[in-house]
Coordinates of N, CA and C in Angstrom, one line a residue:
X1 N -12.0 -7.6 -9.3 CA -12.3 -6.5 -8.3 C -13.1 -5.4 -9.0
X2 N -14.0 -4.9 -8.5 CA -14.8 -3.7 -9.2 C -14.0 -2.7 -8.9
X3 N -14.1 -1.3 -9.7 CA -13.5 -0.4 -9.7 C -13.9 1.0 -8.7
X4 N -13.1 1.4 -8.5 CA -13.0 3.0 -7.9 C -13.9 3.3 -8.1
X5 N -14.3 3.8 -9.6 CA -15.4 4.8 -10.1 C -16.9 3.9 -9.8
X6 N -16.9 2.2 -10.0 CA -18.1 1.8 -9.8 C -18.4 1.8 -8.3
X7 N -17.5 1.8 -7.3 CA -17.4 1.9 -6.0 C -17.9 3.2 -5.1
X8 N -18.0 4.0 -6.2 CA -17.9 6.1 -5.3 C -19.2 5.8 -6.1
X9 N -20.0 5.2 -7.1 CA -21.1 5.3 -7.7 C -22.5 4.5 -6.6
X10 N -22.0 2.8 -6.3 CA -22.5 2.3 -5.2 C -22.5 2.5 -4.3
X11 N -21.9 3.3 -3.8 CA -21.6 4.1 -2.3 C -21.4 5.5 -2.1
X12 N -22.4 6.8 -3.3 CA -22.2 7.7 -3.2 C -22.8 8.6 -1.8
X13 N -23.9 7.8 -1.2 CA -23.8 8.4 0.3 C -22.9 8.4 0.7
X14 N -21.7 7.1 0.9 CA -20.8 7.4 2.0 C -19.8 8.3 1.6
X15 N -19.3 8.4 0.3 CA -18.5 9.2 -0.2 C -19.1 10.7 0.2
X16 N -20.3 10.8 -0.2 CA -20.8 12.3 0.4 C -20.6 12.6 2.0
X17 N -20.8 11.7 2.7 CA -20.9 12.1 4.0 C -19.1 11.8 4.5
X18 N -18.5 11.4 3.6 CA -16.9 11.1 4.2 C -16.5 9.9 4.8
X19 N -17.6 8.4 4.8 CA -17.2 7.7 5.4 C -16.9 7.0 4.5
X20 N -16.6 7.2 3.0 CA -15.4 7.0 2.3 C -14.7 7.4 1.4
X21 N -13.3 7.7 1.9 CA -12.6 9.4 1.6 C -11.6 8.3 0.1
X22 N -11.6 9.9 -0.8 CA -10.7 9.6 -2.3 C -9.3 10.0 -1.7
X23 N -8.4 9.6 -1.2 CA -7.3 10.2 -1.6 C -6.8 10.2 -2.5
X24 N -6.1 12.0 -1.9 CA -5.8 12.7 -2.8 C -3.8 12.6 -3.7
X25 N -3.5 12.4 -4.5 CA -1.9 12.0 -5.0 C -1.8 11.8 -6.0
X26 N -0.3 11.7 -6.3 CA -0.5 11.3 -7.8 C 0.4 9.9 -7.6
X27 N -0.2 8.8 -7.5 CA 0.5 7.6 -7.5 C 1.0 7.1 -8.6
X28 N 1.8 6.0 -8.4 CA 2.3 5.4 -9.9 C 2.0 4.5 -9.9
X29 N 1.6 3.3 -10.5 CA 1.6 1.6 -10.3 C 2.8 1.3 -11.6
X30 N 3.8 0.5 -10.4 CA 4.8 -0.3 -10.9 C 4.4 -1.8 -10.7
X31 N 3.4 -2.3 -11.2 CA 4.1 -3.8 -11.4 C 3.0 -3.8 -12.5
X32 N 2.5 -5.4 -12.5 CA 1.7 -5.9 -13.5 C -0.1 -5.7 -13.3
X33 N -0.2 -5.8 -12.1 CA -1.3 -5.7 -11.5 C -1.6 -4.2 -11.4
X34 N -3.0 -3.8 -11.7 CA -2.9 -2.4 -11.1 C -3.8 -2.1 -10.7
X35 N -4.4 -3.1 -9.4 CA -5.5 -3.1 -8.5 C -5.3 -3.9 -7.3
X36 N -5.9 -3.3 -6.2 CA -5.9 -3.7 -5.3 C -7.1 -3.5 -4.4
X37 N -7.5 -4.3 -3.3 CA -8.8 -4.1 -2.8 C -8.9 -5.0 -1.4
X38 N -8.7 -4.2 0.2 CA -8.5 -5.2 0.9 C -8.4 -4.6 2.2
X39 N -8.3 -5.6 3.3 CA -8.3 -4.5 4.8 C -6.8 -4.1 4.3
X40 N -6.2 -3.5 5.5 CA -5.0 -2.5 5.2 C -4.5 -2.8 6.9
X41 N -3.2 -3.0 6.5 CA -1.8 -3.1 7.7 C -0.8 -2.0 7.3
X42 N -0.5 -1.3 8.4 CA -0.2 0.0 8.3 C 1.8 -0.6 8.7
X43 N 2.8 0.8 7.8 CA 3.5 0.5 8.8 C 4.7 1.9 8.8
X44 N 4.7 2.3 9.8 CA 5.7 4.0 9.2 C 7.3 3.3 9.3
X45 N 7.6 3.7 8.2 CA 9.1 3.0 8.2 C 10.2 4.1 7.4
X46 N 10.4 5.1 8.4 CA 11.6 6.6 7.8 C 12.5 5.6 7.2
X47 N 12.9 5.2 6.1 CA 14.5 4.9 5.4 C 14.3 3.6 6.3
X48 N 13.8 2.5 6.8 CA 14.5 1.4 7.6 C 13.3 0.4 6.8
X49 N 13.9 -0.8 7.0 CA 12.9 -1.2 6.8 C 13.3 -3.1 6.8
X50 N 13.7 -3.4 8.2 CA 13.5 -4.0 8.9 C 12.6 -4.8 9.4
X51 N 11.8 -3.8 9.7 CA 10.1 -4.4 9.5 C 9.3 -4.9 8.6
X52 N 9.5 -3.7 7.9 CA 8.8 -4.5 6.5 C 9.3 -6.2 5.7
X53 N 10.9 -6.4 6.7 CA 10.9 -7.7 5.8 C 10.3 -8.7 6.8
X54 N 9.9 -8.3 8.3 CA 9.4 -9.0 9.2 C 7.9 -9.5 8.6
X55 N 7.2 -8.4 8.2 CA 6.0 -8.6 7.6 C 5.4 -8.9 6.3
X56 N 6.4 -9.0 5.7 CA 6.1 -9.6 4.5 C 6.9 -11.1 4.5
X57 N 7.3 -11.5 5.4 CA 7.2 -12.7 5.9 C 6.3 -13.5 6.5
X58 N 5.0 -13.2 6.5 CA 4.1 -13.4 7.5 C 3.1 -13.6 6.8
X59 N 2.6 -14.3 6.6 CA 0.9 -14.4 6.1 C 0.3 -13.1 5.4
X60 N 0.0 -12.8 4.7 CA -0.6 -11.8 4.1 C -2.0 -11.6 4.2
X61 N -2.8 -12.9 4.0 CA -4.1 -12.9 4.0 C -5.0 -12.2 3.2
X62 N -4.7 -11.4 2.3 CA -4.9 -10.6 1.3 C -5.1 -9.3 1.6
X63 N -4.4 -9.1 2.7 CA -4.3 -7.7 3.4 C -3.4 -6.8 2.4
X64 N -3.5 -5.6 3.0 CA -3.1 -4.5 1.4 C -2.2 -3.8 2.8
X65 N -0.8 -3.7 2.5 CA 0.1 -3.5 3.2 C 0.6 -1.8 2.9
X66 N 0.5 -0.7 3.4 CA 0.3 0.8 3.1 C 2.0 1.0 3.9
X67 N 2.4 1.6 3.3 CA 3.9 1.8 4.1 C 4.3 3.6 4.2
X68 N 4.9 4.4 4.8 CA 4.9 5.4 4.7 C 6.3 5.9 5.5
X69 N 6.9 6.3 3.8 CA 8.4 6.5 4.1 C 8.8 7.9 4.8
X70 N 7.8 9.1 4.7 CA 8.3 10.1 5.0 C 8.7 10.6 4.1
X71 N 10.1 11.4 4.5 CA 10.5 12.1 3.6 C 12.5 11.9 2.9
X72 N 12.0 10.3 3.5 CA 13.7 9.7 3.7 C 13.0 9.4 1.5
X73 N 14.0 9.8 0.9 CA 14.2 9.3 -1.0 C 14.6 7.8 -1.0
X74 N 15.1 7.4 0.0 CA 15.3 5.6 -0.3 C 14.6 4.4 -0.9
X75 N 15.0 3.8 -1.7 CA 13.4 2.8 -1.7 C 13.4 1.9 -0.5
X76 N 12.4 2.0 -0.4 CA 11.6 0.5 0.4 C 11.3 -0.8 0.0
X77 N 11.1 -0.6 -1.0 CA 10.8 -2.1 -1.8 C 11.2 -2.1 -3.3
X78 N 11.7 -3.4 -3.9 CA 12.3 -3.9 -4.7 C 11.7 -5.2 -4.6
X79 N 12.5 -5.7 -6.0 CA 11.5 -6.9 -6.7 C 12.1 -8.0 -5.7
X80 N 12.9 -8.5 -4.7 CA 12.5 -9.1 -3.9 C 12.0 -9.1 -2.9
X81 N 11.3 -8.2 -1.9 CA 10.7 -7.9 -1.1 C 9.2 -8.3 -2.2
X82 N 8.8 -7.5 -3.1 CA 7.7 -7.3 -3.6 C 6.8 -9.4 -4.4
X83 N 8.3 -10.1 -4.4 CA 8.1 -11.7 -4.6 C 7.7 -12.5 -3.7
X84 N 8.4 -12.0 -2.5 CA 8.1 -12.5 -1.0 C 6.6 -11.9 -0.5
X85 N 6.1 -10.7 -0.7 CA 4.7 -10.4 -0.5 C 3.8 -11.2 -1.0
X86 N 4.4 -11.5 -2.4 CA 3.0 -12.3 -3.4 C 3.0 -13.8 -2.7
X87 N 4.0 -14.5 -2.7 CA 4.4 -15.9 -1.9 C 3.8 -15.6 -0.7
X88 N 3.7 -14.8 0.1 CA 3.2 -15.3 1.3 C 1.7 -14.5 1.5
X89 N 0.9 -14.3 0.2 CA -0.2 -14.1 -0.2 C -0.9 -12.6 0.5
X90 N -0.2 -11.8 0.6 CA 0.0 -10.3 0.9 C -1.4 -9.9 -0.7
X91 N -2.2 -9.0 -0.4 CA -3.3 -8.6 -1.8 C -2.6 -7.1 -2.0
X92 N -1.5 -6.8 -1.9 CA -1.0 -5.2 -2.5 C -0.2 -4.7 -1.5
X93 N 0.9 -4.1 -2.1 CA 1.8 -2.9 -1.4 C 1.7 -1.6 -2.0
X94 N 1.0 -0.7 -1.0 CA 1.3 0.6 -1.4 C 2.5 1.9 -0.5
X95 N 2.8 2.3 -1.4 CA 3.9 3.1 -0.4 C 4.1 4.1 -0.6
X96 N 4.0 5.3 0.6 CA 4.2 6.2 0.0 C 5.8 6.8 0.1
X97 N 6.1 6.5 -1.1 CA 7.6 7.0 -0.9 C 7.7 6.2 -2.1
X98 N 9.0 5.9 -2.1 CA 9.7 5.3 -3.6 C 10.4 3.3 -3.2
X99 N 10.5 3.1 -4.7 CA 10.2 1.6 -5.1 C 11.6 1.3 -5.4
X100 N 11.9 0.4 -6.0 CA 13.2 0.0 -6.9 C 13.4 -1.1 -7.7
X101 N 13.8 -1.2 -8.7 CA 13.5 -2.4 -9.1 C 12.5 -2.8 -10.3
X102 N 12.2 -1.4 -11.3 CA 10.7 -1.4 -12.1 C 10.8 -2.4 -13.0
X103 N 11.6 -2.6 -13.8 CA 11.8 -3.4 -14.6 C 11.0 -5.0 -14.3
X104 N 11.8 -5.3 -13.1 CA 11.5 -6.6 -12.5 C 9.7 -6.7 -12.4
X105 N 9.7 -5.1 -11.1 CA 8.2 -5.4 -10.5 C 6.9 -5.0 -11.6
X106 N 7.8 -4.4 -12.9 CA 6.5 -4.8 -14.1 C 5.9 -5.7 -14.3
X107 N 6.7 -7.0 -13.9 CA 7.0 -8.1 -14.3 C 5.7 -9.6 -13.3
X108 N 5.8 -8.3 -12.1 CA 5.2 -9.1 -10.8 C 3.9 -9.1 -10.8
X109 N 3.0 -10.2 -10.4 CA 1.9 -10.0 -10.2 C 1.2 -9.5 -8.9
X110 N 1.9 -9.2 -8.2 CA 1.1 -8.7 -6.6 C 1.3 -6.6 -7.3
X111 N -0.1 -6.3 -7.2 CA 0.0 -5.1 -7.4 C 0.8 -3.8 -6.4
X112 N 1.7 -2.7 -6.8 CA 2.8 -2.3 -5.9 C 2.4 -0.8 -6.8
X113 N 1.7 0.0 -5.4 CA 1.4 2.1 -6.1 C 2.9 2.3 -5.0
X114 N 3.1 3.3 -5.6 CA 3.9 4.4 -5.3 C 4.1 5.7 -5.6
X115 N 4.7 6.3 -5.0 CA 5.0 7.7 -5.1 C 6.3 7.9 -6.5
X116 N 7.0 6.7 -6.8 CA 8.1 6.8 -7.8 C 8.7 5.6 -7.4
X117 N 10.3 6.3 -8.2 CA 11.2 5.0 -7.8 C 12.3 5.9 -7.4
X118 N 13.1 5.1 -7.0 CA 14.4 5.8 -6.6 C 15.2 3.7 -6.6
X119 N 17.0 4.7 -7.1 CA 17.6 3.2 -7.0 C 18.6 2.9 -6.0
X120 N 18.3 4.1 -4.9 CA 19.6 3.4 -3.8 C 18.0 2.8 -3.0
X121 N 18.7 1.7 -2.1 CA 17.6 0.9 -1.3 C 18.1 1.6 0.1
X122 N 16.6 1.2 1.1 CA 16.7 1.7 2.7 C 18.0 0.9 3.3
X123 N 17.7 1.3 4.6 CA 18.7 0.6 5.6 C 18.0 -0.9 5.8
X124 N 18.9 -1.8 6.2 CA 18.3 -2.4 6.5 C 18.3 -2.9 8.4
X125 N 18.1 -1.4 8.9 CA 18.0 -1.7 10.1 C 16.5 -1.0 11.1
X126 N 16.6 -1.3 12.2 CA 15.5 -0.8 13.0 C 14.6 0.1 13.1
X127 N 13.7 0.6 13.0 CA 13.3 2.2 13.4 C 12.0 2.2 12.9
X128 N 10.9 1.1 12.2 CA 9.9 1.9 11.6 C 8.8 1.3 12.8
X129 N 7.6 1.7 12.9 CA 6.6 0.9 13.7 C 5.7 0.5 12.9
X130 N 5.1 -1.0 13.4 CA 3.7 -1.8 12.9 C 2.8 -1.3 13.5
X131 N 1.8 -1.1 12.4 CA 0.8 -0.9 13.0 C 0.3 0.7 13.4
X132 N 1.2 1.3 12.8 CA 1.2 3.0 13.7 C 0.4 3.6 12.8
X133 N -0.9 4.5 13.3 CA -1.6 5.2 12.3 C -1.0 6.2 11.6
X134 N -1.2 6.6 10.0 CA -0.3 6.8 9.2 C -1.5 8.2 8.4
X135 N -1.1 9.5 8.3 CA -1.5 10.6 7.6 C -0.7 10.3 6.4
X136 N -1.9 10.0 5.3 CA -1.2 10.4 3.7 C -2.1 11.4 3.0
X137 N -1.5 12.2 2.4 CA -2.8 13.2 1.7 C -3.9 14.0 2.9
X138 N -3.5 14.0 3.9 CA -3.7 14.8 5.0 C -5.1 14.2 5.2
X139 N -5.2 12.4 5.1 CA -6.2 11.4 5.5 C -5.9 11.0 6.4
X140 N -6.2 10.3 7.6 CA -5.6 9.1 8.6 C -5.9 8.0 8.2
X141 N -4.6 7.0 8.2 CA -5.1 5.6 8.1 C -5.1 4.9 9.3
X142 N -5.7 3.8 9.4 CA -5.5 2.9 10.3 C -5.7 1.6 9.9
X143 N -4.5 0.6 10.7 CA -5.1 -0.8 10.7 C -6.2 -1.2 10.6
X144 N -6.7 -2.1 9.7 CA -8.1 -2.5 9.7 C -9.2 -1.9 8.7
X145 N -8.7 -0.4 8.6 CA -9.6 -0.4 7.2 C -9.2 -0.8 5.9
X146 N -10.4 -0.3 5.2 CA -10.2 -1.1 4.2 C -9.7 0.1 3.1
X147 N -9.2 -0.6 2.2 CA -8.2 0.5 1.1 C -8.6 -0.3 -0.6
X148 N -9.0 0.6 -1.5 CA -9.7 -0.3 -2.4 C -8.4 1.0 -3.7
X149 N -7.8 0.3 -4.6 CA -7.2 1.1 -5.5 C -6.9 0.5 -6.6
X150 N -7.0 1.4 -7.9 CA -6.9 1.3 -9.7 C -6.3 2.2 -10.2
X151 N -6.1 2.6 -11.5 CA -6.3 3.7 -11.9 C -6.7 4.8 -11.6
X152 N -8.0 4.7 -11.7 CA -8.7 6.2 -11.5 C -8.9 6.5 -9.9
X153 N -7.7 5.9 -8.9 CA -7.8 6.4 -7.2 C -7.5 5.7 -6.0
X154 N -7.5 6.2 -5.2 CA -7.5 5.4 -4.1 C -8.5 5.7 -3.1
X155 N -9.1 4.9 -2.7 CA -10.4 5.2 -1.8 C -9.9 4.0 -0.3
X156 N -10.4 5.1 1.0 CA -10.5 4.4 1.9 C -11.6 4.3 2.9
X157 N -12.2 3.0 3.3 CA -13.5 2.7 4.1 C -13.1 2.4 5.7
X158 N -14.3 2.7 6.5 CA -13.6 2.3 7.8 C -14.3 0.6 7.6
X159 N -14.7 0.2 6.8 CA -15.9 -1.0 6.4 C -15.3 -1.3 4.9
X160 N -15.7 -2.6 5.0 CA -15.6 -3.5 3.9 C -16.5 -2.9 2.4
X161 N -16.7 -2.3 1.5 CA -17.1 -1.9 0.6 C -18.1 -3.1 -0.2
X162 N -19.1 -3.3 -0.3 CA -19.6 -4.5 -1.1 C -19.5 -3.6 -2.1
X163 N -19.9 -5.0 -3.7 CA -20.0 -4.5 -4.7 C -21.3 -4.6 -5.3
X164 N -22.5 -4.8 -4.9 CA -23.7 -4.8 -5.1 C -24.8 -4.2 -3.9

């Protein structure tokens, strides 16, 4: 995958005009991977997360799966959820909110940013929605764009980013 920085360099019109925004955070990458690059499936899930095992059951496609806990400290994902993403060929989980399980998801190769960790896990019942557009860093996401992330950021396109 090419990087952030060579990406805001190939596409410094669109970065100047905003049609593709740096958000702003201080993420962490917990696993082994520490890149991701791909459309994006949105999913707001306060403390539940129910859904998320609905969809990380499902084909991945190399979709980059963006989750947004709010302001519930729970984790949402741990190193079985984050086994099951890679198996069913999910290209990255990013969340905003907290993880569990570092040790393990060092360990994993499907790349997983976060906001931290925390070690008690969510509910595992009803309440988050698919698909629901999601403010992080006072950005909007939505289903279908694309979300490209490394080290040095996270960038999002309403379009597919080439690298040439």
């Amino acid at each position: 995958m090419i990087s952030t920085a060579d990406l805001c360099d190939l596409h410094a019109g669109l970065v100047a005009s905003g049609d593709v925004q740096i958000l702003p955070g201080a993420w962490r990458w917990l696993s082994q991977a520490r890149a991701f690059g791909g459309q994006l499936m949105t999913l707001e899930a306060r403390g539940c997360n129910a859904e998320l095992r609905d969809l990380l059951a499902q084909e991945g496609n190399g979709r980059v799966l963006v989750i947004d806990a709010g302001s519930d400290p729970r984790a949402l994902l741990g190193e079985n959820l984050a086994n099951q993403a890679l198996r069913n060929g999910w290209g990255g989980v990013w969340v905003n909110g907290k993880v569990r399980d570092c040790t393990a998801l060092a360990a994993i190769a499907l790349p997983v940013l976060a906001a931290g960790a925390w070690p008690q896990r969510s509910v595992n019942e009803r309440g988050g929605q698919v698909g629901a557009p999601l403010t992080i860093g006072g950005t909007r996401l939505f289903p279908g764009d694309w979300i490209y992330a490394d080290e040095d950021g996270v960038l999002l396109s309403k379009r597919e980013l080439k690298s040439s």
